mmCIF file of C-alpha atoms in Angstrom:
data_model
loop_
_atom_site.group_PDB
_atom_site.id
_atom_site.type_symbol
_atom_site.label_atom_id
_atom_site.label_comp_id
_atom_site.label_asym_id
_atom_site.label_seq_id
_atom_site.Cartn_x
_atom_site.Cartn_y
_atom_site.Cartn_z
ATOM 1 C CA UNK A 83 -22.098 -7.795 15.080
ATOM 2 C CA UNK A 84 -19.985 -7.385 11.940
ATOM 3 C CA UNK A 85 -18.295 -10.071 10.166
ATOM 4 C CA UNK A 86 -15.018 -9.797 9.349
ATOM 5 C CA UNK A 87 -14.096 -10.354 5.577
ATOM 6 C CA UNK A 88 -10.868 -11.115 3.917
ATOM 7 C CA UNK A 89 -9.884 -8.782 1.099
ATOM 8 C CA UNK A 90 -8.208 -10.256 -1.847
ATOM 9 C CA UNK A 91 -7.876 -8.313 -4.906
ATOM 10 C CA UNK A 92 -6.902 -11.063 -7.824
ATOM 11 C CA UNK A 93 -3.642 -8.916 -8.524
ATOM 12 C CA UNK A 94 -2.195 -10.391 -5.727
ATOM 13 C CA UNK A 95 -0.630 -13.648 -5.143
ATOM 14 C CA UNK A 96 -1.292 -15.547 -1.809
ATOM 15 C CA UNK A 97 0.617 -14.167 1.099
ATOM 16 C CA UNK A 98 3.064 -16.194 2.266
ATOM 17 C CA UNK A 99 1.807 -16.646 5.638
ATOM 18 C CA UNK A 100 -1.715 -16.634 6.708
ATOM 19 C CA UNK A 101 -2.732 -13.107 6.298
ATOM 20 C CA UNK A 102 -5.077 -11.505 4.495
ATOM 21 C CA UNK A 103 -3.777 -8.245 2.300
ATOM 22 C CA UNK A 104 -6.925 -6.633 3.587
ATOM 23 C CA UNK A 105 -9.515 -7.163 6.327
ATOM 24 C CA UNK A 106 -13.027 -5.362 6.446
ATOM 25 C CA UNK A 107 -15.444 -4.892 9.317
ATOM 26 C CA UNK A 108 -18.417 -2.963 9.036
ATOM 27 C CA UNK A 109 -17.061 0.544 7.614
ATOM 28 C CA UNK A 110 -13.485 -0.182 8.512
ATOM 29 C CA UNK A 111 -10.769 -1.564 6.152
ATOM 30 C CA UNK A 112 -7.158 -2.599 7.285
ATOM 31 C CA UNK A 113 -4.872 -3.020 4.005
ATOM 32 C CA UNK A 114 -2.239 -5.006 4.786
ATOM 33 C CA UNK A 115 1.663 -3.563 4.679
ATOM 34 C CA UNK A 116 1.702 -4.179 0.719
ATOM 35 C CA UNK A 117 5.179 -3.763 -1.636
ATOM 36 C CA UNK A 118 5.696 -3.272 -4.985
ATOM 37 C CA UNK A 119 5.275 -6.909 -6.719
ATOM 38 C CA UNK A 120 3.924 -6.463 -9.968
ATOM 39 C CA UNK A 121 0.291 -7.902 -10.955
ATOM 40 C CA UNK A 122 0.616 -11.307 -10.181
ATOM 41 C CA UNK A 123 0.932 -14.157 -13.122
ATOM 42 C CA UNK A 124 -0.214 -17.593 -12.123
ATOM 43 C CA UNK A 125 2.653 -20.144 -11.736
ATOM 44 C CA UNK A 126 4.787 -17.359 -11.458
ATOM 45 C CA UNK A 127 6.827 -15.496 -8.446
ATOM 46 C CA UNK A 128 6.172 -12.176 -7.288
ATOM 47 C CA UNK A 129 8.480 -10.077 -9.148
ATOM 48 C CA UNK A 130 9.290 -6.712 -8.168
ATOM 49 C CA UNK A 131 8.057 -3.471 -10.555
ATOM 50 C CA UNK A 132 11.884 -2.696 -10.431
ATOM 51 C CA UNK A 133 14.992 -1.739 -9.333
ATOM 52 C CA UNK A 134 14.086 2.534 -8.191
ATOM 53 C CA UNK A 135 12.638 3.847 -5.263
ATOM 54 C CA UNK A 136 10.464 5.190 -7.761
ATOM 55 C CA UNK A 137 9.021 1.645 -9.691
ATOM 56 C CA UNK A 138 8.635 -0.220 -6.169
ATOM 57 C CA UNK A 139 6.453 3.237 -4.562
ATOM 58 C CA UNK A 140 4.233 3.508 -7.580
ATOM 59 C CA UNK A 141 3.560 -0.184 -7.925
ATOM 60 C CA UNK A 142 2.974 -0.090 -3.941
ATOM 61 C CA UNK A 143 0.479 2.568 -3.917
ATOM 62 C CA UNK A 144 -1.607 1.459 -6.836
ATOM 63 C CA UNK A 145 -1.094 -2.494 -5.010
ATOM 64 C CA UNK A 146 -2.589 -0.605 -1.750
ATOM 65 C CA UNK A 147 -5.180 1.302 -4.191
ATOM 66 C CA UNK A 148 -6.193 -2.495 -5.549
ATOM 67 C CA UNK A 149 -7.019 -3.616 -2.236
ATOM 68 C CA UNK A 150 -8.991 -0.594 -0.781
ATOM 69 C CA UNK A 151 -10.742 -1.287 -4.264
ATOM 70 C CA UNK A 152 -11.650 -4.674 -3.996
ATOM 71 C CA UNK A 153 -12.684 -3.719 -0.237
ATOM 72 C CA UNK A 154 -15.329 -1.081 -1.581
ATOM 73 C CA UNK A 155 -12.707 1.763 -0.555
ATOM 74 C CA UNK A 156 -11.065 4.678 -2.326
ATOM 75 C CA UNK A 157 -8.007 6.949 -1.296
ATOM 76 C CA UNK A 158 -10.792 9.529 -0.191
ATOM 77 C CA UNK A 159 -11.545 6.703 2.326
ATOM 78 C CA UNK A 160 -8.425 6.480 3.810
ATOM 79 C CA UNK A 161 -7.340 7.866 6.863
ATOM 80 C CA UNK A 162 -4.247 6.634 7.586
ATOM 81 C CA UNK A 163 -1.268 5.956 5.812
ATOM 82 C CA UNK A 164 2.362 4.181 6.976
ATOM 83 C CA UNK A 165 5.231 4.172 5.138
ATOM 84 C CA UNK A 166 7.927 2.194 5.866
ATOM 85 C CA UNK A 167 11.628 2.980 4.024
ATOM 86 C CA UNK A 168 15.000 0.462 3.706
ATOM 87 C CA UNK A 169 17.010 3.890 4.128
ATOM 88 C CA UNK A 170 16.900 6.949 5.218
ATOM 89 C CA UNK A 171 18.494 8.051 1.710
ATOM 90 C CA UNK A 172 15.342 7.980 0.282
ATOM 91 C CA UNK A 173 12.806 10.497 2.305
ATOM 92 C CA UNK A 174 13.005 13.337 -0.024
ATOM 93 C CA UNK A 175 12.728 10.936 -3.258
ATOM 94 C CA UNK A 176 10.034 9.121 -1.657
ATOM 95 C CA UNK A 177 7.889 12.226 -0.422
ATOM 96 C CA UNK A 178 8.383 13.661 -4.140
ATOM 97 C CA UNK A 179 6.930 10.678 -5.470
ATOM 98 C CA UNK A 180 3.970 10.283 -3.096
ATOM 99 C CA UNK A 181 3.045 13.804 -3.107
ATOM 100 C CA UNK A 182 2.633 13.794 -7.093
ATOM 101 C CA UNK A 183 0.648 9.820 -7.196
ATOM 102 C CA UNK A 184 -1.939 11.728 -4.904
ATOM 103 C CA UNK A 185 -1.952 15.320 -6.522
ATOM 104 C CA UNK A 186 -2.811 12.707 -9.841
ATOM 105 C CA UNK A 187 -5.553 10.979 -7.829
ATOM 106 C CA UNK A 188 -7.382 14.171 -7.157
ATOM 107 C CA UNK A 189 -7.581 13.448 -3.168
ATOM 108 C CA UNK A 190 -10.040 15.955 -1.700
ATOM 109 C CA UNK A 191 -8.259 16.021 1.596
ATOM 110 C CA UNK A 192 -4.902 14.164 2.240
ATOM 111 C CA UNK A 193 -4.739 11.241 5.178
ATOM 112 C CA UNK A 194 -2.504 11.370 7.521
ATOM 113 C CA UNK A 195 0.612 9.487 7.302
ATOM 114 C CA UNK A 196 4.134 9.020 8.723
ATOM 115 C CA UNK A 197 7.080 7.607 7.030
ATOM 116 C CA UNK A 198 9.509 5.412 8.893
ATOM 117 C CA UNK A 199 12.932 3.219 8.122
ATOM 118 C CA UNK A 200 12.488 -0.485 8.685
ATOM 119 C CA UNK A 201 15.602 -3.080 7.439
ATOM 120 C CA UNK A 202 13.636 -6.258 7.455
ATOM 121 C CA UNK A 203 12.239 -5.991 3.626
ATOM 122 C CA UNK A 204 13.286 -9.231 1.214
ATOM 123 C CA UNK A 205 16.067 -8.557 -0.357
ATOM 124 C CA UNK A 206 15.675 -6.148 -3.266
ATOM 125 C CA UNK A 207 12.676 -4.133 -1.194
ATOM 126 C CA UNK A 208 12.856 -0.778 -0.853
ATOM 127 C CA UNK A 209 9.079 0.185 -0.101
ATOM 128 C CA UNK A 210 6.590 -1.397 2.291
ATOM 129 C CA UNK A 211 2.825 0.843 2.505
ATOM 130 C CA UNK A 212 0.164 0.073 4.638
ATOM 131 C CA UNK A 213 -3.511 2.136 4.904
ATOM 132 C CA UNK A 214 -6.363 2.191 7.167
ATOM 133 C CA UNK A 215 -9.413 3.737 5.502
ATOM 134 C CA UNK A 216 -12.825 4.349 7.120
ATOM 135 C CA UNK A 217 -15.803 4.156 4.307
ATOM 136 C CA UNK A 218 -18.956 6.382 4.704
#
């Protein structure tokens, strides 16, 4: 049997609760719903990449990028991909933005993925991504 490892890319502060931002198990890596908190600084918040739609998805996909990473995973390992919204506004900004990050990463063949509006984001939010990537 498997053990199951923790992922924790040193960009990221602690969750606040206990959760790991990733999990592995034999060829199967969970990344954790992750938002778009820049790099973190020791003795420092999490602070947001910005204000836009547009900051907080970029910072969100490379923070989901770090932890397939530092789990031994690329994008051309992932198989699923959940996106969860603050409004419905921002569907057409948001697909623009995704659909450029991965034409930039080069994907060989693009996961699937469904976008979705959830209100319970901290304040200042806009952007919560989560990925489930199968390796080899």
């Amino acid at each position: 049997m498997t053990e199951k490892t923790a992922i924790a890319p040193d960009t990221h502060t602690a969750p606040p609760a206990r959760f790991s931002h990733g999990v592995r198990k034999g060829n199967i890596l969970q990344v954790a719903g992750q938002v778009g908190f820049l790099p973190a600084v020791a003795g420092q918040a999490p602070t947001p990449a910005g204000p836009t739609l547009r900051a907080q998805t970029l910072q969100t996909l490379e923070n989901v990028r770090s932890v397939l990473e530092a789990g031994g995973a690329t994008w051309d390992d992932a198989m699923m991909i959940r996106v969860y919204l603050t409004d419905t506004a921002h569907f057409a900004e948001m697909n623009e933005i995704y659909n450029a990050y991965f034409e930039e990463q080069g994907l060989k063949e693009a996961p699937a993925a469904r976008t979705t509006v959830y209100v319970g984001l901290p304040a200042g939010l806009l952007v919560e991504i989560d990925a489930l990537a199968v390796l080899g």
